[in-house]
PDB file of C-alpha atoms and ligand atoms in Angstrom:
ATOM      1  CA  MET A   1     105.381  76.493  83.427  1.00 53.00           C
ATOM      2  CA  SER A   2     103.097  74.455  85.626  1.00 57.00           C
ATOM      3  CA  THR A   3     102.260  75.611  89.133  1.00 54.00           C
ATOM      4  CA  GLU A   4     101.218  72.109  90.191  1.00 64.00           C
ATOM      5  CA  SER A   5     104.328  71.532  92.245  1.00 82.00           C
ATOM      6  CA  PHE A   6     104.388  74.693  94.294  1.00 94.00           C
ATOM      7  CA  ILE A   7     103.515  74.874  97.958  1.00 97.00           C
ATOM      8  CA  ILE A   8     102.165  77.701 100.071  1.00 98.00           C
ATOM      9  CA  THR A   9     103.085  78.075 103.709  1.00 98.00           C
ATOM     10  CA  SER A  10     102.264  80.698 106.307  1.00 98.00           C
ATOM     11  CA  ALA A  11     104.483  81.957 109.126  1.00 98.00           C
ATOM     12  CA  ARG A  12     104.512  84.663 111.769  1.00 98.00           C
ATOM     13  CA  THR A  13     107.091  87.416 111.328  1.00 98.00           C
ATOM     14  CA  GLU A  14     108.916  86.473 114.522  1.00 97.00           C
ATOM     15  CA  ASP A  15     109.356  82.901 113.266  1.00 98.00           C
ATOM     16  CA  LEU A  16     111.023  83.857 109.960  1.00 98.00           C
ATOM     17  CA  ASN A  17     114.742  83.073 109.814  1.00 98.00           C
ATOM     18  CA  PRO A  18     117.233  85.574 108.359  1.00 97.00           C
ATOM     19  CA  THR A  19     117.473  83.718 105.030  1.00 97.00           C
ATOM     20  CA  THR A  20     113.721  83.839 104.517  1.00 98.00           C
ATOM     21  CA  ARG A  21     113.609  87.516 105.515  1.00 98.00           C
ATOM     22  CA  THR A  22     116.269  88.337 102.943  1.00 98.00           C
ATOM     23  CA  ALA A  23     114.424  86.341 100.262  1.00 98.00           C
ATOM     24  CA  ILE A  24     111.165  88.196 101.022  1.00 98.00           C
ATOM     25  CA  ILE A  25     112.882  91.588 100.828  1.00 98.00           C
ATOM     26  CA  GLN A  26     114.591  90.726  97.533  1.00 98.00           C
ATOM     27  CA  LEU A  27     111.335  89.403  96.075  1.00 98.00           C
ATOM     28  CA  CYS A  28     109.393  92.544  97.041  1.00 98.00           C
ATOM     29  CA  ILE A  29     112.089  94.856  95.656  1.00 98.00           C
ATOM     30  CA  ALA A  30     112.227  92.898  92.385  1.00 98.00           C
ATOM     31  CA  ALA A  31     108.439  92.877  91.957  1.00 98.00           C
ATOM     32  CA  HIS A  32     107.689  96.444  93.067  1.00 98.00           C
ATOM     33  CA  GLN A  33     110.962  98.120  92.012  1.00 98.00           C
ATOM     34  CA  GLN A  34     110.938  99.884  95.393  1.00 97.00           C
ATOM     35  CA  GLU A  35     114.114  99.845  97.489  1.00 98.00           C
ATOM     36  CA  ASP A  36     112.089 100.858 100.559  1.00 97.00           C
ATOM     37  CA  PHE A  37     111.232  97.166 101.026  1.00 98.00           C
ATOM     38  CA  GLN A  38     114.756  96.912 102.558  1.00 98.00           C
ATOM     39  CA  HIS A  39     113.048  98.241 105.680  1.00 97.00           C
ATOM     40  CA  LEU A  40     110.060  95.857 105.621  1.00 97.00           C
ATOM     41  CA  PHE A  41     111.058  94.187 108.888  1.00 97.00           C
ATOM     42  CA  SER A  42     111.560  97.470 110.711  1.00 96.00           C
ATOM     43  CA  TYR A  43     108.012  98.442 109.728  1.00 93.00           C
ATOM     44  CA  VAL A  44     106.782  94.979 110.758  1.00 94.00           C
ATOM     45  CA  PRO A  45     109.096  93.726 113.509  1.00 87.00           C
ATOM     46  CA  SER A  46     106.655  91.079 114.731  1.00 93.00           C
ATOM     47  CA  GLY A  47     103.044  89.995 114.638  1.00 94.00           C
ATOM     48  CA  GLY A  48     102.684  89.855 110.847  1.00 98.00           C
ATOM     49  CA  LEU A  49     101.357  86.768 109.098  1.00 98.00           C
ATOM     50  CA  HIS A  50     103.318  85.951 105.949  1.00 98.00           C
ATOM     51  CA  PHE A  51     102.081  83.766 103.114  1.00 98.00           C
ATOM     52  CA  LEU A  52     104.908  82.264 101.080  1.00 98.00           C
ATOM     53  CA  ALA A  53     104.746  80.400  97.771  1.00 98.00           C
ATOM     54  CA  TYR A  54     107.694  78.093  97.111  1.00 97.00           C
ATOM     55  CA  ARG A  55     108.606  76.169  94.008  1.00 96.00           C
ATOM     56  CA  ASP A  56     111.286  73.683  95.022  1.00 92.00           C
ATOM     57  CA  ASP A  57     113.306  75.813  97.458  1.00 91.00           C
ATOM     58  CA  LEU A  58     112.760  79.085  95.634  1.00 96.00           C
ATOM     59  CA  LEU A  59     110.482  81.768  97.010  1.00 98.00           C
ATOM     60  CA  MET A  60     108.153  82.706  94.145  1.00 98.00           C
ATOM     61  CA  GLY A  61     105.496  84.799  95.888  1.00 98.00           C
ATOM     62  CA  HIS A  62     104.654  86.557  99.126  1.00 98.00           C
ATOM     63  CA  ALA A  63     101.826  88.392 100.875  1.00 98.00           C
ATOM     64  CA  LEU A  64     101.716  89.894 104.357  1.00 98.00           C
ATOM     65  CA  VAL A  65      98.836  90.411 106.766  1.00 98.00           C
ATOM     66  CA  THR A  66      99.064  92.821 109.681  1.00 98.00           C
ATOM     67  CA  THR A  67      96.343  93.898 112.072  1.00 98.00           C
ATOM     68  CA  ARG A  68      94.698  97.274 111.459  1.00 98.00           C
ATOM     69  CA  TRP A  69      91.364  98.803 112.417  1.00 98.00           C
ATOM     70  CA  LEU A  70      88.770  99.770 109.809  1.00 98.00           C
ATOM     71  CA  GLN A  71      85.564 101.519 110.739  1.00 98.00           C
ATOM     72  CA  PRO A  72      82.805 101.461 108.138  1.00 98.00           C
ATOM     73  CA  GLU A  73      80.290 104.268 108.779  1.00 98.00           C
ATOM     74  CA  GLY A  74      77.525 103.049 111.092  1.00 97.00           C
ATOM     75  CA  HIS A  75      79.596 100.132 112.428  1.00 98.00           C
ATOM     76  CA  PRO A  76      81.981  99.592 115.320  1.00 98.00           C
ATOM     77  CA  ILE A  77      85.724  99.452 114.678  1.00 98.00           C
ATOM     78  CA  LEU A  78      86.518  96.111 113.031  1.00 98.00           C
ATOM     79  CA  LYS A  79      89.616  93.989 113.501  1.00 98.00           C
ATOM     80  CA  THR A  80      91.097  94.112 110.021  1.00 98.00           C
ATOM     81  CA  ALA A  81      93.578  91.933 108.147  1.00 98.00           C
ATOM     82  CA  TYR A  82      95.524  94.535 106.190  1.00 98.00           C
ATOM     83  CA  VAL A  83      97.364  93.046 103.219  1.00 98.00           C
ATOM     84  CA  ASP A  84     100.718  94.453 102.079  1.00 98.00           C
ATOM     85  CA  ALA A  85     103.837  93.405 100.193  1.00 98.00           C
ATOM     86  CA  VAL A  86     101.994  91.217  97.684  1.00 98.00           C
ATOM     87  CA  ALA A  87     104.658  90.188  95.189  1.00 98.00           C
ATOM     88  CA  THR A  88     105.512  87.481  92.676  1.00 98.00           C
ATOM     89  CA  LEU A  89     108.988  87.051  91.210  1.00 98.00           C
ATOM     90  CA  PRO A  90     108.832  89.063  87.936  1.00 98.00           C
ATOM     91  CA  ALA A  91     109.802  86.138  85.666  1.00 96.00           C
ATOM     92  CA  SER A  92     107.058  84.017  87.244  1.00 96.00           C
ATOM     93  CA  GLN A  93     104.165  86.467  87.120  1.00 98.00           C
ATOM     94  CA  GLY A  94     101.006  85.359  85.330  1.00 97.00           C
ATOM     95  CA  TYR A  95     101.304  81.698  86.354  1.00 95.00           C
ATOM     96  CA  GLY A  96      98.853  81.731  89.239  1.00 96.00           C
ATOM     97  CA  TYR A  97     101.131  82.218  92.246  1.00 97.00           C
ATOM     98  CA  GLY A  98      99.570  85.536  93.287  1.00 98.00           C
ATOM     99  CA  SER A  99      96.009  84.214  92.969  1.00 98.00           C
ATOM    100  CA  ALA A 100      96.853  81.061  94.918  1.00 98.00           C
ATOM    101  CA  LEU A 101      98.488  83.102  97.685  1.00 98.00           C
ATOM    102  CA  LEU A 102      95.503  85.447  97.998  1.00 98.00           C
ATOM    103  CA  ARG A 103      93.034  82.533  98.065  1.00 98.00           C
ATOM    104  CA  ARG A 104      95.038  80.790 100.780  1.00 98.00           C
ATOM    105  CA  LEU A 105      95.257  84.033 102.748  1.00 98.00           C
ATOM    106  CA  ALA A 106      91.480  84.533 102.543  1.00 98.00           C
ATOM    107  CA  SER A 107      90.850  80.991 103.719  1.00 98.00           C
ATOM    108  CA  GLU A 108      93.120  81.349 106.781  1.00 98.00           C
ATOM    109  CA  ILE A 109      92.196  84.726 108.266  1.00 98.00           C
ATOM    110  CA  GLY A 110      88.470  84.315 108.883  1.00 98.00           C
ATOM    111  CA  ASP A 111      88.749  83.165 112.508  1.00 98.00           C
ATOM    112  CA  GLU A 112      91.049  85.972 113.609  1.00 98.00           C
ATOM    113  CA  TYR A 113      89.721  88.888 111.540  1.00 98.00           C
ATOM    114  CA  VAL A 114      86.346  90.474 110.788  1.00 98.00           C
ATOM    115  CA  ILE A 115      87.303  91.970 107.406  1.00 98.00           C
ATOM    116  CA  ALA A 116      90.321  92.334 105.109  1.00 98.00           C
ATOM    117  CA  CYS A 117      91.590  95.458 103.370  1.00 98.00           C
ATOM    118  CA  LEU A 118      94.341  96.538 101.000  1.00 98.00           C
ATOM    119  CA  GLU A 119      95.311  99.415  98.743  1.00 98.00           C
ATOM    120  CA  THR A 120      96.350  98.711  95.153  1.00 98.00           C
ATOM    121  CA  GLU A 121      96.672  99.931  91.578  1.00 97.00           C
ATOM    122  CA  ARG A 122      95.797  96.403  90.363  1.00 97.00           C
ATOM    123  CA  THR A 123      92.101  96.409  91.250  1.00 98.00           C
ATOM    124  CA  ALA A 124      91.133  94.026  88.416  1.00 98.00           C
ATOM    125  CA  PHE A 125      93.496  91.349  89.754  1.00 98.00           C
ATOM    126  CA  TYR A 126      91.927  91.499  93.229  1.00 98.00           C
ATOM    127  CA  SER A 127      88.336  91.862  91.924  1.00 98.00           C
ATOM    128  CA  ARG A 128      88.632  88.471  90.268  1.00 98.00           C
ATOM    129  CA  LEU A 129      89.471  87.075  93.701  1.00 98.00           C
ATOM    130  CA  GLY A 130      86.397  88.541  95.387  1.00 98.00           C
ATOM    131  CA  TRP A 131      87.798  91.846  96.636  1.00 98.00           C
ATOM    132  CA  GLU A 132      85.609  94.953  96.245  1.00 98.00           C
ATOM    133  CA  VAL A 133      86.605  98.587  95.736  1.00 98.00           C
ATOM    134  CA  TRP A 134      85.302 100.885  98.475  1.00 98.00           C
ATOM    135  CA  ARG A 135      83.350 103.630  96.697  1.00 98.00           C
ATOM    136  CA  GLY A 136      82.442 105.923  99.580  1.00 98.00           C
ATOM    137  CA  PRO A 137      84.529 108.657 101.236  1.00 98.00           C
ATOM    138  CA  LEU A 138      87.764 107.559 102.893  1.00 98.00           C
ATOM    139  CA  ALA A 139      89.584 109.049 105.879  1.00 98.00           C
ATOM    140  CA  GLY A 140      92.266 108.338 108.444  1.00 98.00           C
ATOM    141  CA  ARG A 141      91.554 108.533 112.176  1.00 98.00           C
ATOM    142  CA  ASP A 142      93.949 109.928 114.736  1.00 97.00           C
ATOM    143  CA  GLU A 143      93.658 111.400 118.217  1.00 96.00           C
ATOM    144  CA  HIS A 144      92.521 114.732 116.735  1.00 96.00           C
ATOM    145  CA  GLY A 145      89.738 113.301 114.581  1.00 97.00           C
ATOM    146  CA  LEU A 146      89.345 112.470 110.900  1.00 98.00           C
ATOM    147  CA  ILE A 147      91.794 113.212 108.087  1.00 98.00           C
ATOM    148  CA  PRO A 148      89.905 112.912 104.787  1.00 98.00           C
ATOM    149  CA  THR A 149      91.834 111.194 101.967  1.00 98.00           C
ATOM    150  CA  PRO A 150      89.759 112.277  98.929  1.00 97.00           C
ATOM    151  CA  ASP A 151      92.524 111.525  96.412  1.00 97.00           C
ATOM    152  CA  GLN A 152      93.037 107.965  97.596  1.00 98.00           C
ATOM    153  CA  THR A 153      91.990 105.323  95.079  1.00 98.00           C
ATOM    154  CA  GLY A 154      92.202 101.537  95.014  1.00 98.00           C
ATOM    155  CA  VAL A 155      91.145 100.801  98.593  1.00 98.00           C
ATOM    156  CA  MET A 156      89.559  97.353  98.502  1.00 99.00           C
ATOM    157  CA  ILE A 157      87.905  95.149 101.094  1.00 98.00           C
ATOM    158  CA  LEU A 158      87.282  91.435 101.277  1.00 98.00           C
ATOM    159  CA  ARG A 159      84.200  90.249 103.137  1.00 98.00           C
ATOM    160  CA  LEU A 160      84.939  87.424 105.575  1.00 98.00           C
ATOM    161  CA  GLU A 161      82.570  85.194 107.515  1.00 98.00           C
ATOM    162  CA  GLN A 162      82.247  87.701 110.378  1.00 98.00           C
ATOM    163  CA  THR A 163      81.940  90.830 108.188  1.00 98.00           C
ATOM    164  CA  PRO A 164      78.713  92.724 108.907  1.00 98.00           C
ATOM    165  CA  ALA A 165      76.411  93.859 106.063  1.00 98.00           C
ATOM    166  CA  LEU A 166      78.245  96.804 104.482  1.00 98.00           C
ATOM    167  CA  ASP A 167      77.296  99.690 102.210  1.00 98.00           C
ATOM    168  CA  LEU A 168      80.373 100.393 100.060  1.00 98.00           C
ATOM    169  CA  ASP A 169      79.078 103.895  99.247  1.00 98.00           C
ATOM    170  CA  ARG A 170      79.229 105.095 102.859  1.00 98.00           C
ATOM    171  CA  GLY A 171      82.323 106.307 104.698  1.00 98.00           C
ATOM    172  CA  LEU A 172      85.304 104.172 105.657  1.00 98.00           C
ATOM    173  CA  THR A 173      88.062 105.170 108.077  1.00 98.00           C
ATOM    174  CA  ILE A 174      91.278 103.539 109.234  1.00 98.00           C
ATOM    175  CA  GLU A 175      93.656 104.343 112.079  1.00 98.00           C
ATOM    176  CA  CYS A 176      96.630 106.443 110.944  1.00 98.00           C
ATOM    177  CA  GLN A 177     100.014 104.742 111.030  1.00 96.00           C
ATOM    178  CA  PRO A 178     103.365 106.536 111.153  1.00 91.00           C
ATOM    179  CA  GLY A 179     104.028 107.637 107.571  1.00 91.00           C
ATOM    180  CA  ARG A 180     100.829 106.407 106.002  1.00 95.00           C
ATOM    181  CA  ILE A 181      97.081 106.319 106.205  1.00 98.00           C
ATOM    182  CA  TRP A 182      96.023 103.682 103.642  1.00 98.00           C
TER     183      TRP A 182
HETATM  184  C1  COA B 201     100.217  91.611  91.177  1.00 95.56           C
HETATM  185  C2  COA B 201     100.993  90.338  91.337  1.00 95.56           C
HETATM  186  C3  COA B 201     101.260  90.056  92.808  1.00 95.56           C
HETATM  187  C4  COA B 201     100.196  89.188  90.747  1.00 95.56           C
HETATM  188  O1  COA B 201     100.898  87.984  90.967  1.00 95.56           O
HETATM  189  P1  COA B 201     100.898  86.830  89.863  1.00 95.56           P
HETATM  190  O2  COA B 201     101.603  85.678  90.459  1.00 95.56           O
HETATM  191  O3  COA B 201     101.379  87.352  88.570  1.00 95.56           O
HETATM  192  O4  COA B 201      99.335  86.567  89.830  1.00 95.56           O
HETATM  193  P2  COA B 201      98.568  85.491  88.968  1.00 95.56           P
HETATM  194  O5  COA B 201      99.506  84.777  88.070  1.00 95.56           O
HETATM  195  O6  COA B 201      97.741  84.697  89.885  1.00 95.56           O
HETATM  196  O7  COA B 201      97.611  86.432  88.158  1.00 95.56           O
HETATM  197  C5  COA B 201      98.157  87.423  87.281  1.00 95.56           C
HETATM  198  C6  COA B 201      97.392  87.420  85.992  1.00 95.56           C
HETATM  199  O8  COA B 201      97.694  86.245  85.297  1.00 95.56           O
HETATM  200  C7  COA B 201      96.492  85.547  84.993  1.00 95.56           C
HETATM  201  N1  COA B 201      96.792  84.134  85.137  1.00 95.56           N
HETATM  202  C8  COA B 201      96.948  83.456  86.277  1.00 95.56           C
HETATM  203  N2  COA B 201      97.212  82.159  86.034  1.00 95.56           N
HETATM  204  C9  COA B 201      97.259  82.043  84.685  1.00 95.56           C
HETATM  205  C10 COA B 201      97.514  80.978  83.826  1.00 95.56           C
HETATM  206  N3  COA B 201      97.770  79.738  84.276  1.00 95.56           N
HETATM  207  N4  COA B 201      97.511  81.217  82.513  1.00 95.56           N
HETATM  208  C11 COA B 201      97.256  82.458  82.056  1.00 95.56           C
HETATM  209  N5  COA B 201      97.007  83.515  82.809  1.00 95.56           N
HETATM  210  C12 COA B 201      97.002  83.310  84.114  1.00 95.56           C
HETATM  211  C13 COA B 201      95.489  86.013  85.989  1.00 95.56           C
HETATM  212  O9  COA B 201      94.172  85.961  85.467  1.00 95.56           O
HETATM  213  C14 COA B 201      95.906  87.429  86.242  1.00 95.56           C
HETATM  214  O10 COA B 201      95.342  88.334  85.331  1.00 95.56           O
HETATM  215  P3  COA B 201      95.088  89.864  85.793  1.00 95.56           P
HETATM  216  O11 COA B 201      96.397  90.440  86.273  1.00 95.56           O
HETATM  217  O12 COA B 201      94.569  90.484  84.564  1.00 95.56           O
HETATM  218  O13 COA B 201      94.101  89.743  86.925  1.00 95.56           O
HETATM  219  C15 COA B 201     102.335  90.364  90.569  1.00 95.56           C
HETATM  220  O14 COA B 201     102.063  90.670  89.224  1.00 95.56           O
HETATM  221  C16 COA B 201     103.318  91.362  91.113  1.00 95.56           C
HETATM  222  O15 COA B 201     104.112  91.038  91.996  1.00 95.56           O
HETATM  223  N6  COA B 201     103.305  92.582  90.547  1.00 95.56           N
HETATM  224  C17 COA B 201     104.212  93.633  90.936  1.00 95.56           C
HETATM  225  C18 COA B 201     103.913  94.161  92.276  1.00 95.56           C
HETATM  226  C19 COA B 201     102.462  94.514  92.448  1.00 95.56           C
HETATM  227  O16 COA B 201     101.874  95.199  91.613  1.00 95.56           O
HETATM  228  N7  COA B 201     101.885  94.033  93.560  1.00 95.56           N
HETATM  229  C20 COA B 201     100.515  94.232  93.905  1.00 95.56           C
HETATM  230  C21 COA B 201     100.268  95.616  94.347  1.00 95.56           C
HETATM  231  S1  COA B 201      99.145  95.647  95.673  1.00 95.56           S
END
C-alpha cells in the first residue's frame, strides 16, 4: 500500500465534530485494545491539538498534544507538548502513517511549546524520529512536593527550537494529573 495519497490535518479538540470524535475513539481502541479510550473526550474536553491522518475519507492515524509542565532539574518549569493517544489503524500499521504524523506534530508545535514529552513502550519507534529516553530520576509534582516514580520507564522527550541545553541523566518532574503522573 502506498501512503502517497494520504493527508494529515490538525484540529483543536473543541473544533472536532461528533463523527470525527467517534472515529478517533474507535481508532484508539482498535490500536491500543483499551476500552478506556471511550472516555478520551472527558479527559480532554478542550484545548487539545489533534493530528489526523486520512486516506480518502478514512481516519488512519491520530496523535494528540495537550499542555503539561515538565521541569528538568536546574531549569524553570517548561511549557510542554505532551503526546498521547498515538494510534494507527491496526491493518495499516507499518506503512508510515505514525511516522508522518509524529513528524508533522514536531514541525507544528515549536512556536507554542518549549519541549515535547510522551510515555511509551515503543521507544525504538520514537527514537528513530528524534525522541530521546530520559535516563535520570523521574517524579511527579503536587502541592505537597515530589512523588518519585522510580518504576516508570519509557519517558521520552523531543527537543524543540526553544528547548534549553538538557542533561538527560538529571532529574525530571511533571505536574500530577488526576489519575496519572506520566
Ligand atoms: C506505534 C504506532 C502508532 C506506529 O504507527 P505506524 O503507522 O505503524 O508507524 P509507521 O508505519 O510509521 O512505523 C512503524 C514501523 O514500520 C516501519 N515502516 C514505516 N514505513 C514503512 C514502509 N514504507 N515500509 C516498511 N516499513 C515501514 C517503521 O520503520 C517502523 O518500524 P519500528 O516500529 O520498528 O520503528 C502503531 O503501531 C500503533 O498504533 N500501535 C498500537 C498502539 C501503540 O502502541 N501506540 C503507541 C504507544 S505510545
